[in-house]
Every structure is written in C-alpha cells, then in structure tokens.
Tab-separated table of C-alpha atoms in Angstrom:
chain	number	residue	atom	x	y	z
A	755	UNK	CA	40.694	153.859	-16.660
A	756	UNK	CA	37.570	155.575	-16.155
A	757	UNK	CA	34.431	154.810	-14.583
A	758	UNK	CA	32.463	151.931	-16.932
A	759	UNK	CA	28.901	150.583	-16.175
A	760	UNK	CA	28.386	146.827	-17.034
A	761	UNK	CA	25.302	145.741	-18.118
A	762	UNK	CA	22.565	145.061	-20.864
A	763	UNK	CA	20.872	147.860	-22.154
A	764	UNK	CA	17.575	146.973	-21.573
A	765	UNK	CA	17.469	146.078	-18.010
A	766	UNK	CA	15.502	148.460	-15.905
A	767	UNK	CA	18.052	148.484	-13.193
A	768	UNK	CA	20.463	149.338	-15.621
A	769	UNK	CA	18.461	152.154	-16.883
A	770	UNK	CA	18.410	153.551	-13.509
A	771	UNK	CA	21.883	153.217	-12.365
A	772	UNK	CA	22.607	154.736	-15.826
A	773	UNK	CA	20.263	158.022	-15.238
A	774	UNK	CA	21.725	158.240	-11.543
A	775	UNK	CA	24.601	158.866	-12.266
A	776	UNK	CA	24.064	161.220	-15.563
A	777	UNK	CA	21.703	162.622	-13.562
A	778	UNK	CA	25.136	163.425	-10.971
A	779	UNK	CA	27.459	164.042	-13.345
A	780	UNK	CA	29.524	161.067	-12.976
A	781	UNK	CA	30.997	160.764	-16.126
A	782	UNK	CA	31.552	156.940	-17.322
A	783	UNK	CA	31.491	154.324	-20.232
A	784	UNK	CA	29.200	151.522	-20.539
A	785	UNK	CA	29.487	148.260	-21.988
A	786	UNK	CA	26.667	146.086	-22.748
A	787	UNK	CA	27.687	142.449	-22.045
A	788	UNK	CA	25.215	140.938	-23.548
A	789	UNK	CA	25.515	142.385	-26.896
A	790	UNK	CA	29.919	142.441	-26.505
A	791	UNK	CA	30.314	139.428	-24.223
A	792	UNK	CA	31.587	139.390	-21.100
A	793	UNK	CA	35.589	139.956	-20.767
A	794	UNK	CA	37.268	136.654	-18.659
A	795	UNK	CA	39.758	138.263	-16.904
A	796	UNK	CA	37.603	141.393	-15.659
A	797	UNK	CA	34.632	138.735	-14.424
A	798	UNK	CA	37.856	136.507	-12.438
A	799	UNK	CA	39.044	139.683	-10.947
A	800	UNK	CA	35.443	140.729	-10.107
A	801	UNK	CA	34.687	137.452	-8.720
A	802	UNK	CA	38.141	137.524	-6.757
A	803	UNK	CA	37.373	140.570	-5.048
A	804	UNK	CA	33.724	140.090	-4.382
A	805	UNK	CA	33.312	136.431	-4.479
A	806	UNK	CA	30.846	134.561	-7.439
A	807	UNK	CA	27.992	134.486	-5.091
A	808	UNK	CA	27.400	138.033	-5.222
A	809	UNK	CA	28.119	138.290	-8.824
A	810	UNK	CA	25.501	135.325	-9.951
A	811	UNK	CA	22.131	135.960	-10.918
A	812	UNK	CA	20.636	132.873	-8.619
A	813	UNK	CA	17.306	134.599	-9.019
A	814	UNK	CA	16.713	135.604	-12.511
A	815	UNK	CA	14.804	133.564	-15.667
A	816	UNK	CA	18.391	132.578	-17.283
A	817	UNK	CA	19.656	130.919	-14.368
A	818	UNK	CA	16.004	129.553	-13.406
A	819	UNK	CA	15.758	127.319	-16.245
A	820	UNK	CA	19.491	125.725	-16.445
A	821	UNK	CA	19.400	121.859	-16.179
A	822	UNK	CA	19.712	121.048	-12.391
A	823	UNK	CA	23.128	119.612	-12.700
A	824	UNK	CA	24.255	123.508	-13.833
A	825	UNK	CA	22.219	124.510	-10.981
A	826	UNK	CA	24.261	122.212	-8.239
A	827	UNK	CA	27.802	122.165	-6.803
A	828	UNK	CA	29.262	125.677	-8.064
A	829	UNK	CA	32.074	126.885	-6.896
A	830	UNK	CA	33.951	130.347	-8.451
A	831	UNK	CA	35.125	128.425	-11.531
A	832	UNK	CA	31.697	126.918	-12.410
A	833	UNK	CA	30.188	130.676	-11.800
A	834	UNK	CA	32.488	132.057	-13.790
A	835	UNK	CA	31.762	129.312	-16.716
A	836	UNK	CA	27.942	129.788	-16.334
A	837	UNK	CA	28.168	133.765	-16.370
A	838	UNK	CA	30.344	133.905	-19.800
A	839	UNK	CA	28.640	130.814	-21.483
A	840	UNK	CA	25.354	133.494	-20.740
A	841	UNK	CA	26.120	136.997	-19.310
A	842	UNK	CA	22.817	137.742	-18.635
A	843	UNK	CA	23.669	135.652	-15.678
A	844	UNK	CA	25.754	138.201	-14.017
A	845	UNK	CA	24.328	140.782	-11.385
A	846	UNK	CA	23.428	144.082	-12.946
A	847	UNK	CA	24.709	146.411	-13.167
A	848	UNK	CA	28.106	146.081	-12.308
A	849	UNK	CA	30.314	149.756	-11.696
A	850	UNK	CA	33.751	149.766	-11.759
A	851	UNK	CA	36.552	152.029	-11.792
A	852	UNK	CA	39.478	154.134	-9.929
A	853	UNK	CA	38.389	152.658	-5.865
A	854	UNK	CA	35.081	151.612	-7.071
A	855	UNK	CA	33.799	148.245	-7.672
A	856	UNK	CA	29.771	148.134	-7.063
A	857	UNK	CA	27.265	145.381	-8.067
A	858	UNK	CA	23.258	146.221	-8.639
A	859	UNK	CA	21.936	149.890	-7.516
A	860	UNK	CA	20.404	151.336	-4.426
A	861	UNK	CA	20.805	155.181	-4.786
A	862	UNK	CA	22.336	155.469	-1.064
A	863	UNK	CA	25.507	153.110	-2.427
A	864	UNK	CA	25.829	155.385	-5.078
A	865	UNK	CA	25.590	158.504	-3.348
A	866	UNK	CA	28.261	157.177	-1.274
A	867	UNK	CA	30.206	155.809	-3.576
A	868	UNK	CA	30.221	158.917	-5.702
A	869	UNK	CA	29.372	162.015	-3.944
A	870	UNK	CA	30.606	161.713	-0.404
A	871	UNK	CA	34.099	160.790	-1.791
C-alpha cells in the first residue's frame, strides 16, 4: 500500500497538504470521502490507533448543527457512527501509509514525517 491522502477535495487544508507534498515529491493516492464514503474498517483502525477524539471534527459546521443528543455522551462507537453517517465530520486530511498515520497538516509534521525519514 502506498501513501493515500483522505479528504474532500475542496477543503483548503486539503489543498495544502495535497501541494506539500507534490510540491516534495511524495508520491500518493487520494480519496475523497465525501464524494466515495468513508471505508468502516479503515476509520475503526484509525480511531483504534489514534483514538475518535482526535479524528472528530468537534469544531466544524457539520458537527455544529447535530441535535444535542448526537452532540452528548460519545464514546469511539458513537464517533465512528457520526463520522460515516457524514464524513465531512472526520479531521482533514487524514495521511496514511507504510509507518505513517497523520491527521490535519502543519508543514513541520510533514517534513518530519516525510523528509527526515
């Protein structure tokens, strides 16, 4: 498997993780999740490694307007419901592959990541 960036398309933090690493050669795949859906099994395994808290979009418009009792008492299994009922509720973007597994984009976790490997 090779490196694939999760994401939607449009989102500006996308767009910059996306030119980062074009812009450094890292070669990888991305799948839009809005547009193909998000895949169970890859968001449990995400969530098992990183835990649903960092992999939630608490902050963002999608999330924001859910009926309070969505909004209250989740644990991973209620995340994980939430983020594939609407996958714009997962963090983006979302890089994974061989000994990488990154969530959102700050240039110095990529660098690392990817170029002092």
């Amino acid at each position: 498997m090779g490196m694939i960036l999760h994401g939607i398309k449009n989102c500006d933090t996308v767009k910059k993780a996306r030119t980062w690493l074009d812009s450094h050669g890292v070669a990888h795949d991305f799948h839009d999740y809005k547009a193909s859906g998000a895949d169970p099994d890859k968001l449990r395994a995400w969530v098992d490694v990183l835990g649903w808290e960092i992999l939630l979009n608490r902050a963002g418009t999608t999330f924001r307007t859910l009926p309070d009792a969505d909004k209250t008492n989740i644990d991973a299994e209620k995340a994980i419901a939430l983020m594939l009922a609407q996958p714009s509720m997962i963090k983006r973007p979302v890089v994974e592959g061989p000994g990488v597994l990154l969530v959102g984009f700050k240039p110095e976790t990529y660098t690392a990541a990817f170029l002092n490997s």
